[in-house]
Amino acid sequence: MSKETTVVIVLVVYKITLILIGLWAQRRTHSNTDFFVGGRALGPFVASISYAASSASAWSILSLSAAAFTFGLSTIWMFVGLILGHGGSWLWLAPRLQRLAAAEKLVTLTDVLALDGTERTKRAIRLFAAAVVTFCFVFYVATQFMGAGKAFASTFDMSMSTSILLGGGIVLIYTLLGGFWAVSVTDTLQGMLMLVAALLLPALALIEVGGPIGLWQGLQAISSPEQLSLTGPNVGLMALGFVVGTMAMGLGAFGQPHLLTRFMALKSQKAVRTAQKFAIFWFVVVLGNMVVLGLCGRILITQPLADPEQLFFVMTDSLLPTVLGAILLAAVLSAIMSTADSQLLVSASAVAHDVMGEPDEGENRLWVSRLVIAVLCGLSVAVAIYLPSDIFSRVMFAWGALGSAFGPVVLLRLAGVRLNPKMILPSMLIGLSLTILFYLQPNSIGDILERLVPFLICFILLYATKLNFTQKDTP
């Protein structure tokens, strides 16, 4: 049996499984609360693994390994920053957000942002937040579909456009069918596949290079001093800026709507505590092993790669038999779809729930949500085909924009700071605008301007204008 035939069989079985999950989930979806937060009945295992899979996306498997392959040991700071960001999010944000969402019956992250103030202020916050989510996620989802194109292109004689359309169609079908339940359960399956991929392929690569000692000796033999340095070519204050800027990508975790809704959907504080362990373990294993894979690839791949983000597929071909390689290809597509489906769902909630107002708890509003998902999926496919970009830079832009716009509000509100509702909208506008501005400029050391400065400015602005306990928000 040829490689192409094996891959097709594995993928067909896998996709049928996803669609069956969507059909099962449809029977549990009767209202917008079910559709967007699973009726607040999500268990710890599903919540933690679906969160992890939705966060990791294509970039963790394709781009993180490519970064380690290209830049060497300095990539470790990406790993550290993301572990701190996601770990802090689970350990500090999750219990507080679950408690708040259950008490106030909040459905979306925008409900958290617009919790206080006059009706006019709340409405303005909701509209702008929905616009930010939609803008960022159209580009974010487009990037996931581009990752799908790379996965198919590595195996089949298929054009990028056809690959993008195929991946987008599958995601659209099961997201439309079951909403949050379908997304969460399929993300859990996909997250476990990603975990298997992150355990298997780096382990085989490490054995191939002679273990940790062989890896270090091999890196010393072929790498430049910059690739062996933890700060790359940077020294002194530039080295400090590089480390801080690279680690600052973890701040984005505090403002991602598609991730924080998992906290809001957890059924209890006990479930939160259990989920924390699963999630942190997953991130350490998957992200850490992708760095290892990239470093091993520096030794095992002797020919230059035109696209370093193809490293995972090249290593799969060289180290694994056909069937296992097909399963790992499914794992990559899992990473892509697990992020795309969550982001489509959050974008739909931004329009159907946040813009249109309070949902009625029946079937008649669901068609709006599903229509929005279909339109946004179509826009993302169009962007992926006609405005291509590399995966890493576009993901980091959308990640940083959402983190800077929403993260400071979420952190301070959950810390008990009495925010001035009138300053929330300006803060979000500043966070988004500064991220876009710095993204369009030449890269700073460690991208510190884009990743850290907007977040800090918004955080300071909100804290400096907070209300004391005797002040009231007036119209």
Short mmCIF file of C-alpha atoms in Angstrom, two decimals:
data_model
loop_
_atom_site.label_atom_id
_atom_site.label_comp_id
_atom_site.label_asym_id
_atom_site.label_seq_id
_atom_site.Cartn_x
_atom_site.Cartn_y
_atom_site.Cartn_z
CA MET A 1 0.00 0.00 0.00
CA SER A 2 1.42 3.37 -1.00
CA LYS A 3 2.01 6.17 1.44
CA GLU A 4 -0.66 8.33 -0.21
CA THR A 5 -3.28 5.56 0.06
CA THR A 6 -2.46 4.94 3.71
CA VAL A 7 -2.68 8.62 4.54
CA VAL A 8 -6.04 8.90 2.77
CA ILE A 9 -7.47 5.94 4.71
CA VAL A 10 -6.28 7.28 8.06
CA LEU A 11 -7.60 10.76 7.36
CA VAL A 12 -10.98 9.53 6.07
CA VAL A 13 -11.52 7.41 9.19
CA TYR A 14 -10.43 10.29 11.37
CA LYS A 15 -12.67 12.85 9.67
CA ILE A 16 -15.68 10.53 9.82
CA THR A 17 -15.05 10.20 13.55
CA LEU A 18 -15.04 13.98 13.94
CA ILE A 19 -18.29 14.36 12.03
CA LEU A 20 -19.94 11.61 14.12
CA ILE A 21 -18.87 13.50 17.23
CA GLY A 22 -20.52 16.58 15.78
CA LEU A 23 -23.77 14.66 15.22
CA TRP A 24 -23.67 13.36 18.81
CA ALA A 25 -23.02 16.83 20.16
CA GLN A 26 -25.92 18.27 18.18
CA ARG A 27 -28.34 16.35 20.41
CA ARG A 28 -26.91 18.14 23.46
CA THR A 29 -27.22 21.60 21.93
CA HIS A 30 -30.56 23.31 22.52
CA SER A 31 -29.64 26.88 23.45
CA ASN A 32 -26.87 29.44 23.05
CA THR A 33 -25.56 28.55 26.51
CA ASP A 34 -25.15 24.96 25.31
CA PHE A 35 -23.71 26.11 21.98
CA PHE A 36 -21.11 28.51 23.41
CA VAL A 37 -20.15 27.10 26.86
CA GLY A 38 -21.52 23.56 26.83
CA GLY A 39 -24.19 24.31 29.42
CA ARG A 40 -21.38 24.92 31.97
CA ALA A 41 -20.97 21.16 32.35
CA LEU A 42 -17.47 20.58 30.99
CA GLY A 43 -15.34 18.04 32.84
CA PRO A 44 -11.67 18.57 33.72
CA PHE A 45 -10.11 16.24 31.15
CA VAL A 46 -12.07 17.57 28.18
CA ALA A 47 -11.60 21.19 29.32
CA SER A 48 -7.85 20.91 29.84
CA ILE A 49 -6.92 18.96 26.71
CA SER A 50 -9.28 20.92 24.45
CA TYR A 51 -7.82 24.16 25.87
CA ALA A 52 -4.31 22.92 25.16
CA ALA A 53 -5.09 21.75 21.64
CA SER A 54 -6.94 24.98 20.83
CA SER A 55 -4.01 27.04 22.07
CA ALA A 56 -1.18 25.10 20.47
CA SER A 57 -2.48 25.19 16.89
CA ALA A 58 -0.32 24.60 13.85
CA TRP A 59 2.46 26.85 15.08
CA SER A 60 3.41 24.65 18.06
CA ILE A 61 4.14 21.66 15.85
CA LEU A 62 5.31 23.38 12.68
CA SER A 63 6.66 26.78 13.77
CA LEU A 64 8.17 26.03 17.19
CA SER A 65 10.16 23.11 15.81
CA ALA A 66 11.14 25.29 12.82
CA ALA A 67 12.35 28.04 15.17
CA ALA A 68 14.55 25.61 17.10
CA PHE A 69 15.84 24.21 13.81
CA THR A 70 16.72 27.70 12.55
CA PHE A 71 17.82 29.64 15.63
CA GLY A 72 19.03 26.92 18.00
CA LEU A 73 19.06 27.07 21.79
CA SER A 74 17.63 30.59 22.13
CA THR A 75 14.21 29.13 21.25
CA ILE A 76 14.06 27.84 24.83
CA TRP A 77 12.72 31.25 25.93
CA MET A 78 9.62 30.76 23.80
CA PHE A 79 8.99 27.54 25.69
CA VAL A 80 9.56 29.17 29.08
CA GLY A 81 7.34 32.16 28.29
CA LEU A 82 4.46 30.03 27.04
CA ILE A 83 4.64 27.66 30.02
CA LEU A 84 4.56 30.62 32.41
CA GLY A 85 1.67 32.21 30.50
CA HIS A 86 -0.51 29.12 30.27
CA GLY A 87 0.49 27.92 33.73
CA GLY A 88 -0.41 31.28 35.26
CA SER A 89 -3.65 31.31 33.33
CA TRP A 90 -4.68 27.90 34.66
CA LEU A 91 -3.44 28.36 38.22
CA TRP A 92 -4.62 31.93 38.81
CA LEU A 93 -7.21 32.91 36.20
CA ALA A 94 -9.14 29.66 35.83
CA PRO A 95 -10.60 29.31 39.35
CA ARG A 96 -11.57 32.98 39.50
CA LEU A 97 -13.09 33.09 36.04
CA GLN A 98 -15.06 29.87 36.56
CA ARG A 99 -16.47 31.22 39.81
CA LEU A 100 -17.38 34.59 38.27
CA ALA A 101 -18.96 33.08 35.15
CA ALA A 102 -21.10 30.67 37.17
CA ALA A 103 -22.25 33.36 39.61
CA GLU A 104 -23.07 35.98 36.95
CA LYS A 105 -24.20 33.50 34.25
CA LEU A 106 -21.64 34.84 31.78
CA VAL A 107 -21.46 33.19 28.35
CA THR A 108 -18.58 34.90 26.53
CA LEU A 109 -15.39 36.72 27.44
CA THR A 110 -17.06 39.93 26.31
CA ASP A 111 -19.54 39.44 29.15
CA VAL A 112 -16.54 39.67 31.49
CA LEU A 113 -15.21 42.79 29.79
CA ALA A 114 -18.60 44.54 29.90
CA LEU A 115 -19.61 43.46 33.39
CA ASP A 116 -19.94 46.96 34.88
CA GLY A 117 -21.04 50.41 33.80
CA THR A 118 -24.04 52.01 32.16
CA GLU A 119 -25.93 50.19 29.42
CA ARG A 120 -24.46 52.57 26.85
CA THR A 121 -20.92 51.85 28.06
CA LYS A 122 -21.52 48.11 28.10
CA ARG A 123 -22.92 48.20 24.58
CA ALA A 124 -19.91 50.10 23.26
CA ILE A 125 -17.52 47.63 24.91
CA ARG A 126 -19.42 44.68 23.44
CA LEU A 127 -19.43 46.07 19.92
CA PHE A 128 -15.75 46.94 19.91
CA ALA A 129 -14.72 43.64 21.51
CA ALA A 130 -16.74 41.75 18.91
CA ALA A 131 -15.00 43.71 16.15
CA VAL A 132 -11.57 42.93 17.63
CA VAL A 133 -12.37 39.22 17.93
CA THR A 134 -13.72 38.99 14.40
CA PHE A 135 -10.82 40.93 12.87
CA CYS A 136 -8.13 38.90 14.64
CA PHE A 137 -9.76 35.52 14.19
CA VAL A 138 -10.39 35.84 10.46
CA PHE A 139 -6.61 36.14 10.04
CA TYR A 140 -5.89 33.60 12.78
CA VAL A 141 -8.17 30.95 11.26
CA ALA A 142 -6.75 31.72 7.81
CA THR A 143 -3.34 30.84 9.19
CA GLN A 144 -4.63 27.48 10.42
CA PHE A 145 -5.99 26.71 6.97
CA MET A 146 -2.60 27.58 5.49
CA GLY A 147 -1.09 25.04 7.86
CA ALA A 148 -3.54 22.47 6.52
CA GLY A 149 -2.36 23.32 3.04
CA LYS A 150 1.24 22.63 4.02
CA ALA A 151 0.25 19.30 5.57
CA PHE A 152 -1.54 18.11 2.45
CA ALA A 153 1.12 19.51 0.13
CA SER A 154 3.77 17.46 1.94
CA THR A 155 1.92 14.24 1.12
CA PHE A 156 -0.25 14.67 -1.97
CA ASP A 157 0.09 16.30 -5.34
CA MET A 158 -2.55 18.82 -4.33
CA SER A 159 -2.65 22.57 -4.76
CA MET A 160 -2.62 24.86 -1.74
CA SER A 161 -6.05 26.24 -2.66
CA THR A 162 -7.62 22.78 -2.79
CA SER A 163 -6.01 21.80 0.51
CA ILE A 164 -7.30 24.94 2.21
CA LEU A 165 -10.83 24.36 0.91
CA LEU A 166 -10.78 20.74 2.09
CA GLY A 167 -9.59 21.57 5.60
CA GLY A 168 -12.01 24.47 5.93
CA GLY A 169 -14.94 22.33 4.83
CA ILE A 170 -14.31 19.64 7.44
CA VAL A 171 -13.95 22.19 10.24
CA LEU A 172 -17.12 23.96 9.15
CA ILE A 173 -19.21 20.78 9.15
CA TYR A 174 -18.54 19.58 12.68
CA THR A 175 -18.47 23.06 14.20
CA LEU A 176 -21.89 23.83 12.69
CA LEU A 177 -23.35 20.57 13.91
CA GLY A 178 -22.61 20.72 17.61
CA GLY A 179 -21.11 24.00 18.69
CA PHE A 180 -19.12 23.99 21.92
CA TRP A 181 -19.70 20.32 22.72
CA ALA A 182 -18.52 19.22 19.29
CA VAL A 183 -15.53 21.57 19.43
CA SER A 184 -14.50 20.52 22.95
CA VAL A 185 -14.80 16.77 22.41
CA THR A 186 -13.11 16.82 19.00
CA ASP A 187 -10.41 19.10 20.39
CA THR A 188 -9.79 16.55 23.15
CA LEU A 189 -9.33 13.78 20.60
CA GLN A 190 -7.07 16.04 18.55
CA GLY A 191 -5.13 17.10 21.64
CA MET A 192 -4.38 13.48 22.48
CA LEU A 193 -3.15 12.87 18.92
CA MET A 194 -0.87 15.89 19.24
CA LEU A 195 0.45 14.51 22.53
CA VAL A 196 1.24 11.17 20.87
CA ALA A 197 3.03 12.97 18.04
CA ALA A 198 5.04 15.07 20.50
CA LEU A 199 6.08 11.99 22.45
CA LEU A 200 6.88 9.69 19.54
CA LEU A 201 8.70 11.68 16.87
CA PRO A 202 11.10 13.67 19.13
CA ALA A 203 11.93 10.47 21.04
CA LEU A 204 12.88 8.68 17.82
CA ALA A 205 14.87 11.70 16.67
CA LEU A 206 16.72 11.87 19.98
CA ILE A 207 17.60 8.17 19.74
CA GLU A 208 18.78 8.71 16.16
CA VAL A 209 21.23 11.44 17.19
CA GLY A 210 22.62 9.37 20.08
CA GLY A 211 20.63 10.64 23.05
CA PRO A 212 21.09 13.92 24.95
CA ILE A 213 24.89 13.65 24.86
CA GLY A 214 24.89 12.93 21.13
CA LEU A 215 22.51 15.84 20.59
CA TRP A 216 24.78 18.29 22.41
CA GLN A 217 27.91 17.03 20.67
CA GLY A 218 26.19 17.18 17.29
CA LEU A 219 24.98 20.73 17.90
CA GLN A 220 28.47 21.82 18.90
CA ALA A 221 29.87 20.35 15.70
CA ILE A 222 27.50 22.03 13.25
CA SER A 223 26.17 25.18 14.94
CA SER A 224 27.39 28.74 14.97
CA PRO A 225 28.15 30.44 18.32
CA GLU A 226 24.86 32.35 18.00
CA GLN A 227 22.90 29.12 17.59
CA LEU A 228 24.55 27.68 20.72
CA SER A 229 23.88 30.81 22.77
CA LEU A 230 20.74 31.16 24.90
CA THR A 231 20.43 34.75 23.68
CA GLY A 232 21.41 34.27 20.04
CA PRO A 233 23.61 37.09 18.73
CA ASN A 234 22.48 39.45 21.50
CA VAL A 235 24.68 40.55 24.43
CA GLY A 236 24.26 42.89 27.39
CA LEU A 237 21.04 44.89 27.49
CA MET A 238 20.08 43.55 24.07
CA ALA A 239 20.27 40.02 25.48
CA LEU A 240 18.00 41.05 28.35
CA GLY A 241 15.56 42.64 25.91
CA PHE A 242 15.59 39.49 23.78
CA VAL A 243 14.80 37.23 26.75
CA VAL A 244 12.05 39.49 28.12
CA GLY A 245 10.49 40.08 24.71
CA THR A 246 10.52 36.41 23.77
CA MET A 247 9.04 35.34 27.10
CA ALA A 248 6.41 38.08 26.86
CA MET A 249 4.54 36.07 24.24
CA GLY A 250 3.13 34.18 27.24
CA LEU A 251 1.13 37.29 28.22
CA GLY A 252 -1.16 36.68 25.28
CA ALA A 253 -2.67 33.68 27.07
CA PHE A 254 -4.54 36.04 29.43
CA GLY A 255 -6.66 37.52 26.64
CA GLN A 256 -7.56 34.68 24.27
CA PRO A 257 -11.37 34.35 24.09
CA HIS A 258 -11.32 30.83 22.63
CA LEU A 259 -9.21 29.63 25.58
CA LEU A 260 -10.81 31.51 28.46
CA THR A 261 -14.25 30.19 27.54
CA ARG A 262 -12.97 26.75 28.63
CA PHE A 263 -12.58 28.14 32.15
CA MET A 264 -16.10 29.58 32.01
CA ALA A 265 -17.52 26.21 30.91
CA LEU A 266 -15.96 24.12 33.70
CA LYS A 267 -18.61 22.66 35.97
CA SER A 268 -16.97 23.18 39.38
CA GLN A 269 -13.93 24.37 41.30
CA LYS A 270 -12.96 20.74 41.83
CA ALA A 271 -12.93 20.28 38.06
CA VAL A 272 -10.68 23.34 37.76
CA ARG A 273 -8.10 21.88 40.16
CA THR A 274 -8.01 18.57 38.30
CA ALA A 275 -7.83 20.24 34.89
CA GLN A 276 -4.85 22.36 35.96
CA LYS A 277 -2.66 19.25 36.26
CA PHE A 278 -3.67 17.81 32.88
CA ALA A 279 -3.18 21.10 31.03
CA ILE A 280 0.24 22.01 32.44
CA PHE A 281 1.55 18.48 31.82
CA TRP A 282 0.36 18.66 28.21
CA PHE A 283 2.05 21.99 27.53
CA VAL A 284 5.37 20.96 29.07
CA VAL A 285 5.49 17.73 27.05
CA VAL A 286 4.27 19.04 23.68
CA LEU A 287 6.07 22.38 23.56
CA GLY A 288 9.28 21.06 25.12
CA ASN A 289 9.45 18.11 22.76
CA MET A 290 8.89 20.29 19.69
CA VAL A 291 11.98 22.28 20.69
CA VAL A 292 13.88 18.99 21.02
CA LEU A 293 12.65 17.90 17.59
CA GLY A 294 13.90 21.10 16.00
CA LEU A 295 17.32 20.75 17.61
CA CYS A 296 17.59 17.12 16.50
CA GLY A 297 16.58 18.17 13.01
CA ARG A 298 19.63 20.42 12.83
CA ILE A 299 21.77 17.29 13.01
CA LEU A 300 19.65 14.84 11.02
CA ILE A 301 18.64 17.10 8.11
CA THR A 302 21.81 17.77 6.18
CA GLN A 303 20.21 19.59 3.24
CA PRO A 304 18.83 23.14 3.69
CA LEU A 305 15.05 23.36 3.88
CA ALA A 306 13.38 25.93 1.65
CA ASP A 307 10.62 26.17 4.26
CA PRO A 308 11.72 25.26 7.83
CA GLU A 309 8.05 24.81 8.78
CA GLN A 310 8.16 21.61 6.70
CA LEU A 311 10.66 20.09 9.17
CA PHE A 312 8.03 18.02 10.98
CA PHE A 313 6.96 16.33 7.74
CA VAL A 314 10.54 15.71 6.59
CA MET A 315 11.38 14.10 9.94
CA THR A 316 8.21 12.02 9.82
CA ASP A 317 9.13 10.65 6.40
CA SER A 318 12.67 9.78 7.45
CA LEU A 319 11.98 8.25 10.89
CA LEU A 320 8.57 6.55 10.73
CA PRO A 321 6.89 3.80 8.70
CA THR A 322 4.02 4.80 6.45
CA VAL A 323 1.10 4.06 8.78
CA LEU A 324 2.59 5.93 11.73
CA GLY A 325 3.54 8.78 9.44
CA ALA A 326 -0.08 9.00 8.30
CA ILE A 327 -1.25 9.15 11.91
CA LEU A 328 1.18 11.96 12.66
CA LEU A 329 -0.05 13.86 9.61
CA ALA A 330 -3.52 13.54 11.11
CA ALA A 331 -2.05 14.94 14.34
CA VAL A 332 -0.83 18.04 12.55
CA LEU A 333 -4.20 18.57 10.92
CA SER A 334 -5.68 18.06 14.40
CA ALA A 335 -3.59 20.91 15.75
CA ILE A 336 -4.80 23.13 12.95
CA MET A 337 -8.47 22.28 13.21
CA SER A 338 -8.59 22.36 17.00
CA THR A 339 -7.64 26.03 16.92
CA ALA A 340 -9.73 26.94 13.88
CA ASP A 341 -12.96 25.45 15.23
CA SER A 342 -12.64 27.18 18.61
CA GLN A 343 -11.93 30.52 16.99
CA LEU A 344 -14.87 30.21 14.60
CA LEU A 345 -17.12 29.45 17.56
CA VAL A 346 -15.88 32.44 19.55
CA SER A 347 -16.27 34.71 16.52
CA ALA A 348 -19.85 33.49 16.14
CA SER A 349 -20.53 34.19 19.80
CA ALA A 350 -19.10 37.69 19.36
CA VAL A 351 -21.70 38.45 16.69
CA ALA A 352 -24.70 36.33 17.69
CA HIS A 353 -24.46 36.89 21.45
CA ASP A 354 -22.47 40.06 22.05
CA VAL A 355 -23.68 42.21 19.15
CA MET A 356 -27.28 41.01 18.97
CA GLY A 357 -27.72 41.23 22.73
CA GLU A 358 -29.01 38.78 25.29
CA PRO A 359 -29.72 35.38 23.73
CA ASP A 360 -33.03 33.67 24.12
CA GLU A 361 -32.60 30.17 25.48
CA GLY A 362 -34.18 28.32 22.57
CA GLU A 363 -33.45 26.97 19.12
CA ASN A 364 -34.46 30.08 17.16
CA ARG A 365 -31.21 32.00 17.81
CA LEU A 366 -28.90 29.09 16.91
CA TRP A 367 -29.34 29.53 13.17
CA VAL A 368 -27.79 32.99 13.46
CA SER A 369 -24.74 31.55 15.23
CA ARG A 370 -24.32 28.86 12.60
CA LEU A 371 -24.72 31.34 9.74
CA VAL A 372 -22.02 33.55 11.26
CA ILE A 373 -19.66 30.57 11.51
CA ALA A 374 -20.21 29.74 7.83
CA VAL A 375 -19.54 33.32 6.72
CA LEU A 376 -16.41 33.67 8.87
CA CYS A 377 -15.08 30.33 7.65
CA GLY A 378 -15.54 31.51 4.07
CA LEU A 379 -13.71 34.78 4.78
CA SER A 380 -10.84 32.91 6.43
CA VAL A 381 -10.51 30.55 3.48
CA ALA A 382 -10.39 33.54 1.13
CA VAL A 383 -7.70 35.27 3.20
CA ALA A 384 -5.65 32.05 3.35
CA ILE A 385 -5.76 31.66 -0.42
CA TYR A 386 -5.32 35.27 -1.53
CA LEU A 387 -3.26 36.79 1.34
CA PRO A 388 -0.76 34.07 2.29
CA SER A 389 1.80 34.58 5.07
CA ASP A 390 4.10 32.43 7.19
CA ILE A 391 2.33 30.74 10.09
CA PHE A 392 4.43 32.03 12.98
CA SER A 393 4.35 35.78 12.32
CA ARG A 394 0.61 35.93 11.65
CA VAL A 395 -0.24 33.79 14.69
CA MET A 396 1.96 35.92 16.94
CA PHE A 397 0.29 39.09 15.65
CA ALA A 398 -3.25 37.88 16.34
CA TRP A 399 -2.17 36.34 19.67
CA GLY A 400 -0.53 39.57 20.80
CA ALA A 401 -3.38 41.81 19.62
CA LEU A 402 -5.98 39.83 21.56
CA GLY A 403 -3.73 39.57 24.61
CA SER A 404 -3.06 43.32 24.74
CA ALA A 405 -6.68 44.31 24.06
CA PHE A 406 -8.33 41.96 26.55
CA GLY A 407 -5.67 40.59 28.91
CA PRO A 408 -5.18 43.64 31.18
CA VAL A 409 -8.95 44.00 31.70
CA VAL A 410 -9.34 40.32 32.56
CA LEU A 411 -6.37 40.26 34.94
CA LEU A 412 -7.35 43.36 36.87
CA ARG A 413 -11.05 42.50 37.06
CA LEU A 414 -10.34 39.02 38.41
CA ALA A 415 -7.83 40.52 40.86
CA GLY A 416 -10.69 42.47 42.39
CA VAL A 417 -9.64 45.88 41.06
CA ARG A 418 -12.69 48.13 40.60
CA LEU A 419 -12.15 49.23 37.02
CA ASN A 420 -13.53 52.44 35.60
CA PRO A 421 -15.93 51.15 32.91
CA LYS A 422 -15.35 54.25 30.79
CA MET A 423 -11.64 53.39 30.46
CA ILE A 424 -12.11 49.81 29.29
CA LEU A 425 -12.94 50.72 25.68
CA PRO A 426 -10.00 53.18 25.34
CA SER A 427 -7.71 50.55 26.85
CA MET A 428 -8.79 47.92 24.32
CA LEU A 429 -8.41 50.39 21.47
CA ILE A 430 -4.90 51.35 22.60
CA GLY A 431 -3.85 47.72 23.03
CA LEU A 432 -5.03 46.75 19.55
CA SER A 433 -3.70 49.89 17.84
CA LEU A 434 -0.23 49.71 19.39
CA THR A 435 0.09 46.03 18.52
CA ILE A 436 -0.80 46.76 14.89
CA LEU A 437 1.56 49.75 14.82
CA PHE A 438 4.54 47.82 16.19
CA TYR A 439 3.75 44.81 13.98
CA LEU A 440 4.10 47.04 10.91
CA GLN A 441 7.51 48.32 12.06
CA PRO A 442 10.83 46.46 11.73
CA ASN A 443 11.21 43.82 14.45
CA SER A 444 12.59 45.01 17.77
CA ILE A 445 14.85 42.80 19.91
CA GLY A 446 12.72 39.82 20.89
CA ASP A 447 9.73 41.70 19.42
CA ILE A 448 9.51 43.35 22.84
CA LEU A 449 7.63 46.38 21.48
CA GLU A 450 4.87 44.28 19.95
CA ARG A 451 4.57 41.67 22.71
CA LEU A 452 5.11 43.61 25.94
CA VAL A 453 4.70 47.38 25.54
CA PRO A 454 1.00 47.48 24.50
CA PHE A 455 0.05 45.10 27.32
CA LEU A 456 1.93 47.12 29.95
CA ILE A 457 0.55 50.47 28.79
CA CYS A 458 -3.04 49.20 28.96
CA PHE A 459 -2.45 47.57 32.34
CA ILE A 460 -1.02 50.79 33.81
CA LEU A 461 -3.80 52.91 32.27
CA LEU A 462 -6.55 50.75 33.74
CA TYR A 463 -4.96 50.55 37.17
CA ALA A 464 -4.22 54.28 37.31
CA THR A 465 -7.85 55.15 36.50
CA LYS A 466 -9.50 52.56 38.75
CA LEU A 467 -12.41 53.59 40.94
CA ASN A 468 -12.14 53.64 44.71
CA PHE A 469 -14.94 52.21 46.81
CA THR A 470 -16.68 55.58 47.21
CA GLN A 471 -16.77 56.43 43.52
CA LYS A 472 -19.59 55.53 41.17
CA ASP A 473 -19.65 55.22 37.42
CA THR A 474 -21.90 58.00 36.20
CA PRO A 475 -23.57 58.25 32.79
#
